Tab-separated table of C-alpha atoms and ligand atoms in Angstrom:
chain	number	residue	atom	x	y	z
A	1	MET	CA	0.064	0.046	0.117
A	2	SER	CA	1.410	3.283	-1.225
A	3	ILE	CA	-1.207	5.760	-0.060
A	4	THR	CA	-0.579	7.769	2.919
A	5	PRO	CA	-2.864	7.473	5.963
A	6	LEU	CA	-3.512	11.307	5.757
A	7	MET	CA	-5.150	11.479	2.493
A	8	PRO	CA	-2.530	12.718	0.206
A	9	VAL	CA	-4.645	16.016	-0.905
A	10	TYR	CA	-1.846	18.670	0.173
A	11	PRO	CA	1.481	19.222	-0.854
A	12	ARG	CA	2.766	19.432	2.614
A	13	SER	CA	5.784	21.187	3.647
A	14	PRO	CA	8.731	20.018	5.727
A	15	VAL	CA	7.564	22.225	8.461
A	16	ARG	CA	6.028	20.239	11.420
A	17	PRO	CA	4.684	22.514	14.308
A	18	VAL	CA	4.272	21.293	17.557
A	19	ARG	CA	3.898	24.122	19.767
A	20	GLY	CA	3.255	27.834	19.328
A	21	GLU	CA	4.051	30.890	21.379
A	22	GLY	CA	2.838	34.428	20.570
A	23	VAL	CA	3.851	35.047	16.714
A	24	TYR	CA	6.464	31.898	16.464
A	25	LEU	CA	5.816	28.077	15.933
A	26	TYR	CA	8.113	25.418	16.999
A	27	GLY	CA	8.976	22.245	14.801
A	28	GLU	CA	9.487	18.854	16.024
A	29	LYS	CA	13.186	19.428	16.308
A	30	GLY	CA	12.799	22.946	18.178
A	31	GLU	CA	13.143	24.754	14.908
A	32	LYS	CA	11.784	28.399	15.102
A	33	TYR	CA	9.596	29.888	12.896
A	34	LEU	CA	8.204	33.567	12.816
A	35	ASP	CA	4.571	33.110	11.668
A	36	PHE	CA	3.415	35.541	9.256
A	37	ALA	CA	0.795	33.040	8.002
A	38	SER	CA	-1.343	32.631	10.986
A	39	GLY	CA	-2.904	29.045	9.828
A	40	ILE	CA	-3.955	31.236	6.792
A	41	ALA	CA	-5.512	34.236	8.682
A	42	VAL	CA	-6.741	32.143	11.399
A	43	ASN	CA	-4.770	32.445	14.641
A	44	LEU	CA	-5.146	36.243	14.819
A	45	LEU	CA	-4.278	36.475	18.490
A	46	GLY	CA	-1.167	34.217	17.885
A	47	HIS	CA	-0.433	31.123	19.538
A	48	GLY	CA	-1.323	30.593	22.972
A	49	HIS	CA	-3.179	33.893	23.590
A	50	PRO	CA	-3.813	33.663	27.493
A	51	VAL	CA	-7.590	34.907	26.801
A	52	LEU	CA	-8.169	32.525	24.352
A	53	THR	CA	-6.542	29.492	25.989
A	54	LYS	CA	-8.405	30.204	29.381
A	55	ALA	CA	-11.819	30.693	27.490
A	56	ILE	CA	-11.394	27.315	25.775
A	57	GLN	CA	-10.192	25.425	28.994
A	58	ASP	CA	-12.892	26.950	31.392
A	59	GLN	CA	-15.484	26.261	28.833
A	60	ALA	CA	-13.963	22.640	27.955
A	61	ALA	CA	-14.549	21.940	31.659
A	62	THR	CA	-17.866	23.079	31.981
A	63	LEU	CA	-19.760	22.073	28.746
A	64	ILE	CA	-18.480	21.007	25.498
A	65	HIS	CA	-21.367	19.987	23.305
A	66	VAL	CA	-25.121	19.748	23.541
A	67	SER	CA	-27.267	19.993	20.359
A	68	ASN	CA	-29.523	22.403	18.467
A	69	LEU	CA	-32.374	20.419	19.810
A	70	TYR	CA	-31.874	22.625	23.046
A	71	GLY	CA	-32.025	26.145	23.999
A	72	SER	CA	-28.552	27.957	23.611
A	73	PRO	CA	-27.657	30.628	26.072
A	74	GLN	CA	-24.039	30.449	24.739
A	75	GLY	CA	-25.227	30.801	20.966
A	76	GLU	CA	-27.694	33.668	21.894
A	77	LYS	CA	-25.257	35.761	23.652
A	78	LEU	CA	-22.585	35.451	20.954
A	79	ALA	CA	-25.454	35.929	17.955
A	80	GLN	CA	-26.438	39.023	19.934
A	81	ARG	CA	-22.948	40.358	20.064
A	82	LEU	CA	-22.515	39.779	16.343
A	83	VAL	CA	-25.707	41.562	15.567
A	84	ASP	CA	-24.795	44.516	17.902
A	85	LEU	CA	-21.379	44.802	16.032
A	86	THR	CA	-22.545	44.534	12.218
A	87	PHE	CA	-25.317	45.090	9.827
A	88	ALA	CA	-26.920	41.727	10.639
A	89	ASP	CA	-30.051	40.761	12.405
A	90	THR	CA	-29.508	37.160	12.788
A	91	VAL	CA	-26.888	34.516	12.815
A	92	PHE	CA	-26.187	30.753	11.805
A	93	PHE	CA	-23.086	29.303	13.403
A	94	THR	CA	-21.046	26.762	11.763
A	95	ASN	CA	-17.848	24.970	12.045
A	96	SER	CA	-15.613	26.142	8.902
A	97	GLY	CA	-15.903	28.808	6.342
A	98	VAL	CA	-17.311	26.984	3.627
A	99	GLU	CA	-20.319	25.913	5.724
A	100	ALA	CA	-21.017	29.551	6.254
A	101	VAL	CA	-20.740	30.166	2.649
A	102	GLU	CA	-23.143	27.174	2.079
A	103	CYS	CA	-25.569	28.759	4.508
A	104	ALA	CA	-25.106	32.267	2.675
A	105	ILE	CA	-26.054	30.463	-0.419
A	106	LYS	CA	-28.901	28.534	0.872
A	107	THR	CA	-30.286	31.831	2.371
A	108	ALA	CA	-30.114	33.846	-0.868
A	109	ARG	CA	-31.995	31.184	-2.708
A	110	ARG	CA	-34.252	30.472	-0.091
A	111	TYR	CA	-35.123	34.594	0.097
A	112	HIS	CA	-36.162	34.391	-3.773
A	113	HIS	CA	-38.354	31.027	-3.013
A	114	HIS	CA	-40.018	32.692	0.183
A	115	HIS	CA	-41.197	35.602	-2.027
A	116	GLY	CA	-42.332	33.548	-4.931
A	117	ASN	CA	-39.576	33.597	-7.425
A	118	PRO	CA	-37.883	30.298	-7.208
A	119	HIS	CA	-36.611	31.055	-10.585
A	120	LYS	CA	-34.401	33.583	-9.047
A	121	ASN	CA	-31.803	30.756	-8.049
A	122	THR	CA	-28.403	31.936	-9.741
A	123	LEU	CA	-25.653	33.977	-8.046
A	124	ILE	CA	-23.329	35.949	-10.125
A	125	THR	CA	-19.759	35.199	-8.920
A	126	PHE	CA	-16.396	36.350	-9.797
A	127	SER	CA	-13.405	35.220	-11.399
A	128	ASN	CA	-10.214	33.911	-9.525
A	129	ALA	CA	-12.669	33.874	-6.301
A	130	PHE	CA	-12.292	31.279	-3.682
A	131	HIS	CA	-15.345	30.063	-1.641
A	132	GLY	CA	-14.526	26.666	-0.219
A	133	ARG	CA	-14.153	23.052	-1.274
A	134	THR	CA	-17.889	21.672	-1.159
A	135	MET	CA	-19.791	21.251	-4.146
A	136	ALA	CA	-21.772	24.208	-4.031
A	137	THR	CA	-18.906	26.502	-3.558
A	138	ILE	CA	-16.281	25.087	-6.245
A	139	SER	CA	-19.308	25.174	-8.785
A	140	ALA	CA	-19.182	29.221	-7.884
A	141	THR	CA	-15.681	29.106	-9.437
A	142	ASP	CA	-14.038	28.903	-12.738
A	143	GLN	CA	-10.770	27.784	-11.402
A	144	PRO	CA	-9.922	24.185	-13.077
A	145	LYS	CA	-7.692	23.135	-10.108
A	146	MET	CA	-10.784	23.223	-7.922
A	147	ILE	CA	-13.356	21.556	-10.224
A	148	ASP	CA	-11.490	19.012	-12.482
A	149	GLY	CA	-12.965	15.593	-12.090
A	150	PHE	CA	-15.752	16.870	-9.684
A	151	ALA	CA	-18.387	17.118	-12.371
A	152	PRO	CA	-21.326	17.076	-12.345
A	153	LEU	CA	-21.086	20.735	-10.811
A	154	LEU	CA	-24.166	22.471	-9.197
A	155	GLU	CA	-26.349	24.700	-11.413
A	156	GLY	CA	-27.262	28.150	-10.157
A	157	PHE	CA	-23.762	30.099	-10.660
A	158	LYS	CA	-22.602	32.502	-13.405
A	159	VAL	CA	-18.795	33.420	-13.211
A	160	VAL	CA	-18.022	37.153	-14.651
A	161	GLU	CA	-14.838	39.176	-14.439
A	162	PHE	CA	-13.737	40.197	-10.906
A	163	ASP	CA	-14.022	44.193	-10.412
A	164	ASN	CA	-15.671	44.476	-13.594
A	165	LEU	CA	-18.976	46.397	-12.965
A	166	GLU	CA	-20.197	46.551	-16.501
A	167	ALA	CA	-19.783	42.775	-16.714
A	168	ALA	CA	-21.808	42.024	-13.633
A	169	GLU	CA	-24.543	44.235	-14.795
A	170	ALA	CA	-24.576	42.469	-18.096
A	171	ALA	CA	-24.779	39.142	-16.425
A	172	ILE	CA	-27.842	39.961	-14.738
A	173	ASP	CA	-31.218	38.232	-16.008
A	174	ARG	CA	-34.477	36.702	-14.663
A	175	HIS	CA	-32.806	33.956	-12.961
A	176	THR	CA	-30.513	36.113	-10.878
A	177	ALA	CA	-30.617	35.814	-7.358
A	178	GLY	CA	-27.706	38.281	-6.234
A	179	PHE	CA	-24.085	38.527	-6.181
A	180	LEU	CA	-21.303	36.370	-4.206
A	181	LEU	CA	-17.774	37.844	-3.634
A	182	GLU	CA	-14.901	38.273	-1.307
A	183	PRO	CA	-14.308	42.085	-0.939
A	184	VAL	CA	-10.688	41.361	-0.727
A	185	GLN	CA	-10.127	38.207	-2.681
A	186	GLY	CA	-7.807	36.251	-0.533
A	187	GLU	CA	-6.458	33.049	-2.446
A	188	GLY	CA	-6.741	34.666	-5.569
A	189	GLY	CA	-3.804	37.052	-4.849
A	190	ILE	CA	-4.809	39.542	-1.982
A	191	ARG	CA	-6.914	41.837	-4.628
A	192	PRO	CA	-9.159	44.528	-3.002
A	193	ALA	CA	-12.271	45.011	-5.274
A	194	SER	CA	-12.523	48.660	-5.912
A	195	LYS	CA	-15.076	50.943	-4.303
A	196	HIS	CA	-16.695	51.800	-7.421
A	197	PHE	CA	-17.409	47.978	-8.236
A	198	ILE	CA	-18.769	47.027	-4.609
A	199	GLN	CA	-21.017	50.103	-4.182
A	200	GLY	CA	-22.033	49.494	-7.895
A	201	LEU	CA	-23.152	45.900	-6.922
A	202	ARG	CA	-25.128	47.389	-4.132
A	203	ARG	CA	-26.847	49.847	-6.142
A	204	LEU	CA	-27.748	46.926	-8.707
A	205	ALA	CA	-28.886	44.642	-5.846
A	206	ASP	CA	-31.224	47.321	-4.605
A	207	GLU	CA	-32.425	48.228	-8.057
A	208	HIS	CA	-33.388	44.403	-9.095
A	209	ASP	CA	-34.118	43.011	-5.821
A	210	LEU	CA	-31.121	41.110	-5.642
A	211	LEU	CA	-28.938	40.036	-2.569
A	212	LEU	CA	-25.362	41.016	-2.056
A	213	VAL	CA	-23.623	38.064	-0.480
A	214	LEU	CA	-20.182	38.822	1.011
A	215	ASP	CA	-17.537	36.192	1.636
A	216	GLU	CA	-15.660	37.676	4.410
A	217	VAL	CA	-14.400	34.285	5.570
A	218	GLN	CA	-10.541	35.309	5.177
A	219	SER	CA	-10.899	39.454	5.179
A	220	GLY	CA	-13.186	39.444	8.155
A	221	VAL	CA	-12.740	39.742	11.988
A	222	ALA	CA	-10.184	42.790	12.195
A	223	ARG	CA	-7.962	41.620	9.452
A	224	THR	CA	-8.204	44.534	7.221
A	225	GLY	CA	-8.152	47.097	9.996
A	226	THR	CA	-12.097	47.249	10.538
A	227	LEU	CA	-14.254	44.585	11.921
A	228	TYR	CA	-15.168	43.584	8.424
A	229	ALA	CA	-13.406	44.732	5.236
A	230	HIS	CA	-16.983	46.209	3.710
A	231	GLU	CA	-17.163	48.893	6.442
A	232	GLN	CA	-14.288	50.332	4.345
A	233	TYR	CA	-16.205	50.416	1.210
A	234	GLY	CA	-19.431	52.488	2.961
A	235	ILE	CA	-21.843	49.547	1.991
A	236	THR	CA	-23.353	46.807	4.067
A	237	PRO	CA	-24.215	43.321	2.535
A	238	ASP	CA	-27.496	41.498	2.975
A	239	ILE	CA	-25.692	38.401	3.903
A	240	MET	CA	-22.372	37.382	4.789
A	241	ALA	CA	-20.072	34.561	5.465
A	242	THR	CA	-17.412	34.806	8.374
A	243	ALA	CA	-14.877	32.352	9.671
A	244	LYS	CA	-10.981	31.669	9.981
A	245	GLY	CA	-10.186	34.447	12.489
A	246	ILE	CA	-13.350	34.172	14.292
A	247	GLY	CA	-12.558	31.438	16.496
A	248	GLY	CA	-8.822	32.420	16.572
A	249	GLY	CA	-7.875	28.864	15.760
A	250	PHE	CA	-10.708	27.097	17.024
A	251	PRO	CA	-13.385	25.845	14.360
A	252	LEU	CA	-15.953	28.384	14.114
A	253	GLY	CA	-17.932	30.251	11.284
A	254	ALA	CA	-21.134	32.051	10.968
A	255	CYS	CA	-23.470	33.183	8.175
A	256	LEU	CA	-24.924	36.433	9.134
A	257	ALA	CA	-27.971	38.007	7.472
A	258	THR	CA	-30.518	40.994	7.731
A	259	GLU	CA	-33.953	40.145	8.608
A	260	LYS	CA	-35.079	40.748	5.109
A	261	ALA	CA	-32.621	38.373	3.395
A	262	ALA	CA	-33.171	35.704	6.053
A	263	ALA	CA	-36.947	35.592	5.250
A	264	GLY	CA	-36.942	32.097	4.065
A	265	MET	CA	-34.694	30.567	6.686
A	266	VAL	CA	-37.541	29.229	9.014
A	267	VAL	CA	-37.845	26.296	11.356
A	268	GLY	CA	-36.393	22.949	9.639
A	269	THR	CA	-34.819	24.781	6.465
A	270	HIS	CA	-31.091	24.068	7.854
A	271	GLY	CA	-29.215	22.702	10.686
A	272	SER	CA	-25.796	21.632	11.980
A	273	THR	CA	-24.843	19.010	14.492
A	274	TYR	CA	-21.998	20.905	16.134
A	275	GLY	CA	-22.691	24.279	14.768
A	276	GLY	CA	-22.739	26.793	17.816
A	277	ASN	CA	-21.594	24.593	20.483
A	278	PRO	CA	-20.762	26.069	23.842
A	279	LEU	CA	-16.965	25.225	23.205
A	280	ALA	CA	-16.806	27.226	19.800
A	281	MET	CA	-19.023	30.103	21.518
A	282	ALA	CA	-16.782	30.662	24.181
A	283	ALA	CA	-13.738	30.631	21.668
A	284	GLY	CA	-15.640	33.334	19.333
A	285	GLN	CA	-16.390	35.615	22.699
A	286	ALA	CA	-12.697	35.313	23.658
A	287	VAL	CA	-11.656	36.576	20.006
A	288	LEU	CA	-14.230	39.486	20.154
A	289	ASP	CA	-13.287	40.425	23.720
A	290	VAL	CA	-9.910	40.979	22.319
A	291	VAL	CA	-10.321	42.486	18.731
A	292	ALA	CA	-13.657	44.186	18.762
A	293	ASN	CA	-12.861	47.738	20.335
A	294	ASP	CA	-11.555	50.776	18.325
A	295	GLU	CA	-8.069	50.604	20.187
A	296	PHE	CA	-7.393	47.264	18.796
A	297	LEU	CA	-8.883	47.895	15.272
A	298	ALA	CA	-6.358	51.128	15.386
A	299	HIS	CA	-3.364	48.811	16.455
A	300	VAL	CA	-4.087	46.753	13.473
A	301	ARG	CA	-4.289	49.952	10.840
A	302	THR	CA	-1.138	51.092	12.404
A	303	MET	CA	1.037	47.841	12.157
A	304	GLY	CA	-0.634	47.172	8.578
A	305	ASP	CA	0.524	50.897	7.553
A	306	ARG	CA	3.881	50.160	9.227
A	307	LEU	CA	4.334	46.683	7.374
A	308	ARG	CA	3.380	48.025	4.212
A	309	GLY	CA	5.372	50.911	4.394
A	310	ALA	CA	8.437	48.843	5.379
A	311	LEU	CA	7.715	46.350	2.536
A	312	GLU	CA	7.307	49.104	0.070
A	313	GLN	CA	10.653	50.590	1.189
A	314	MET	CA	12.481	47.289	0.552
A	315	ILE	CA	11.137	46.678	-2.792
A	316	PRO	CA	13.518	49.008	-4.564
A	317	ASN	CA	16.522	46.982	-3.275
A	318	HIS	CA	15.142	43.700	-4.592
A	319	ASP	CA	13.158	45.091	-7.612
A	320	HIS	CA	13.881	42.253	-10.058
A	321	LEU	CA	12.114	39.819	-7.191
A	322	PHE	CA	9.454	42.104	-5.856
A	323	ASP	CA	6.855	44.187	-7.916
A	324	SER	CA	4.483	45.958	-5.388
A	325	VAL	CA	2.470	45.602	-2.184
A	326	ARG	CA	-1.414	45.258	-2.266
A	327	GLY	CA	-3.780	44.659	0.245
A	328	MET	CA	-5.634	46.158	3.297
A	329	GLY	CA	-4.618	46.422	6.941
A	330	LEU	CA	-2.868	43.084	7.972
A	331	MET	CA	-4.038	41.544	4.836
A	332	LEU	CA	-0.970	41.827	2.687
A	333	GLY	CA	0.198	40.665	-0.713
A	334	LEU	CA	3.602	40.777	-2.123
A	335	LYS	CA	3.034	40.634	-6.035
A	336	MET	CA	6.406	38.785	-7.116
A	337	LYS	CA	7.958	38.970	-10.535
A	338	THR	CA	9.205	35.388	-10.061
A	339	ASP	CA	7.382	32.324	-9.072
A	340	SER	CA	5.920	33.232	-5.303
A	341	ARG	CA	5.558	29.496	-4.413
A	342	ALA	CA	9.089	28.842	-4.822
A	343	PHE	CA	9.958	31.985	-2.890
A	344	VAL	CA	7.788	30.958	0.042
A	345	THR	CA	9.293	27.571	0.075
A	346	TYR	CA	12.769	29.338	0.407
A	347	LEU	CA	11.615	31.530	3.062
A	348	ARG	CA	9.943	28.661	4.936
A	349	ASP	CA	13.648	26.932	4.910
A	350	HIS	CA	14.853	30.168	6.652
A	351	GLY	CA	12.257	30.335	9.478
A	352	LEU	CA	9.733	32.663	7.828
A	353	LEU	CA	6.377	31.672	7.363
A	354	THR	CA	3.974	33.476	4.792
A	355	VAL	CA	1.809	31.789	2.242
A	356	ALA	CA	1.624	31.633	-1.661
A	357	ALA	CA	-1.579	32.909	-3.650
A	358	GLY	CA	-2.556	33.041	-7.082
A	359	ASP	CA	-1.250	35.826	-9.604
A	360	ASN	CA	2.283	35.365	-8.097
A	361	VAL	CA	1.615	36.827	-4.886
A	362	MET	CA	3.101	35.909	-1.625
A	363	ARG	CA	0.460	36.582	1.209
A	364	ILE	CA	1.630	38.131	4.565
A	365	LEU	CA	-1.062	37.253	7.297
A	366	PRO	CA	0.410	37.979	10.524
A	367	PRO	CA	-1.250	37.454	13.895
A	368	LEU	CA	-2.830	40.922	14.463
A	369	VAL	CA	-1.337	40.991	17.897
A	370	ILE	CA	2.287	41.711	16.286
A	371	GLU	CA	4.224	44.593	17.392
A	372	GLN	CA	6.984	46.770	15.753
A	373	ALA	CA	9.635	44.516	16.471
A	374	HIS	CA	8.019	41.767	14.626
A	375	ILE	CA	7.739	43.729	11.724
A	376	ALA	CA	11.262	44.689	11.871
A	377	GLU	CA	12.418	41.184	12.216
A	378	PHE	CA	10.157	39.851	9.443
A	379	VAL	CA	11.432	42.679	6.879
A	380	GLU	CA	15.154	42.224	7.808
A	381	LYS	CA	14.769	38.347	7.578
A	382	LEU	CA	12.870	38.904	4.110
A	383	SER	CA	15.604	41.264	2.769
A	384	GLU	CA	18.209	38.847	3.928
A	385	ALA	CA	16.347	36.116	1.951
A	386	ALA	CA	15.931	38.208	-0.847
A	387	ARG	CA	19.593	38.995	-1.110
A	388	GLN	CA	20.720	35.214	-1.039
A	389	TYR	CA	17.777	34.135	-3.167
A	390	GLU	CA	19.342	36.799	-5.736
A	391	LEU	CA	22.607	34.644	-5.653
A	392	PRO	CA	21.817	31.840	-7.802
A	393	GLU	CA	20.669	33.808	-10.662
A	394	ALA	CA	23.574	36.295	-10.244
A	395	ALA	CA	26.039	33.825	-10.575
B	1	PLP	C1	-10.836	29.971	3.423
B	1	PLP	C2	-11.786	30.312	3.016
B	1	PLP	C3	-12.945	29.639	2.718
B	1	PLP	C4	-13.112	28.432	3.196
B	1	PLP	O1	-13.225	28.078	4.657
B	1	PLP	P1	-12.895	26.724	5.009
B	1	PLP	O2	-12.754	27.059	6.813
B	1	PLP	O3	-11.526	26.314	4.722
B	1	PLP	O4	-14.020	25.980	4.869
B	1	PLP	C5	-13.919	30.135	2.250
B	1	PLP	N1	-13.785	31.593	1.586
B	1	PLP	C6	-12.689	32.411	1.517
B	1	PLP	C7	-12.905	33.676	1.077
B	1	PLP	C8	-11.763	31.820	2.204
B	1	PLP	O5	-10.638	32.366	2.474
């Protein structure tokens, strides 16, 4: 037998973390890594944060799981908090990002069904998007690497060019239910949508009774310097998926909706065995305790500006390697002139963790609790690595 016990669907790197402390990870043999990947925008409090650790420990000793058959004081409390903090009136808790997006898709379809328009069942989605790996969410993309071999895909998605408002408008027909997009594309290469685009989609949605569905699984929970990225676009969605950072590393996601958009989500229409369990709720509360305040959000913006500034200053010294910096807050991408995957691998071997993304971009997603000293360390090590990386080419 040659298949590995872990189904071999990931190109796993030689980094084998067994312990974490703040913004550092430690491997099996004690190797130390500066973690500017955060488990792909998940560990926003870093590793071993006392507030999150204690909340999980205390709750684990009290009550881990019951069932959605019963009343949930823990769920009600976190849902109310998210309602108070956002555009939403109601929340469905999930265990992952993709489940939050699934719930968002179902909520959008069900809205039109509820209003007697079951033919309005198609979401307009966008090139280079990533919404997760279920059948519905891969059907929402146009990326061969995600969909090859999984046919038949689900109907009800129409992919048009990202950030092209005219293309989105032209795609609207009598079957359109709404738009589904990441305000800042993550996997696709840290591409923030333009204000013109997002505000235009909001206007089109209002004009045609469509729903604006945002996937803020990666961009949400303070990552971009506001609690959610859409706040910086001056609009609110009708439905939103959030996950990744919201549990700080504990599996938690949520689908948020306005009362209007959730009109069809009545008793019996959706469910989850684990979703909203007391342990996950405790993790979510702990994360919000730390991040959902003006002071912390200002910290993210300050660190984001400084990291971006330092990267921009560094680029001219290695301008055959690096092109430009893009992104918002601490969701940054370094556009490269060479293969970003190879460079991410090289950095990893030198104790720096980042994440490759589409469009030859290296994603820089540090824990949001970083300080100036971590930025200095990161940029210094990155420049050093860039200098050495140049050597083979120069020789
Ligand atoms: C990671 C991600 C998902 C999927 O989340 P999972 O927790 O892996 O299911 C969906 N949408 C976006 C934008 C993401 O970045």
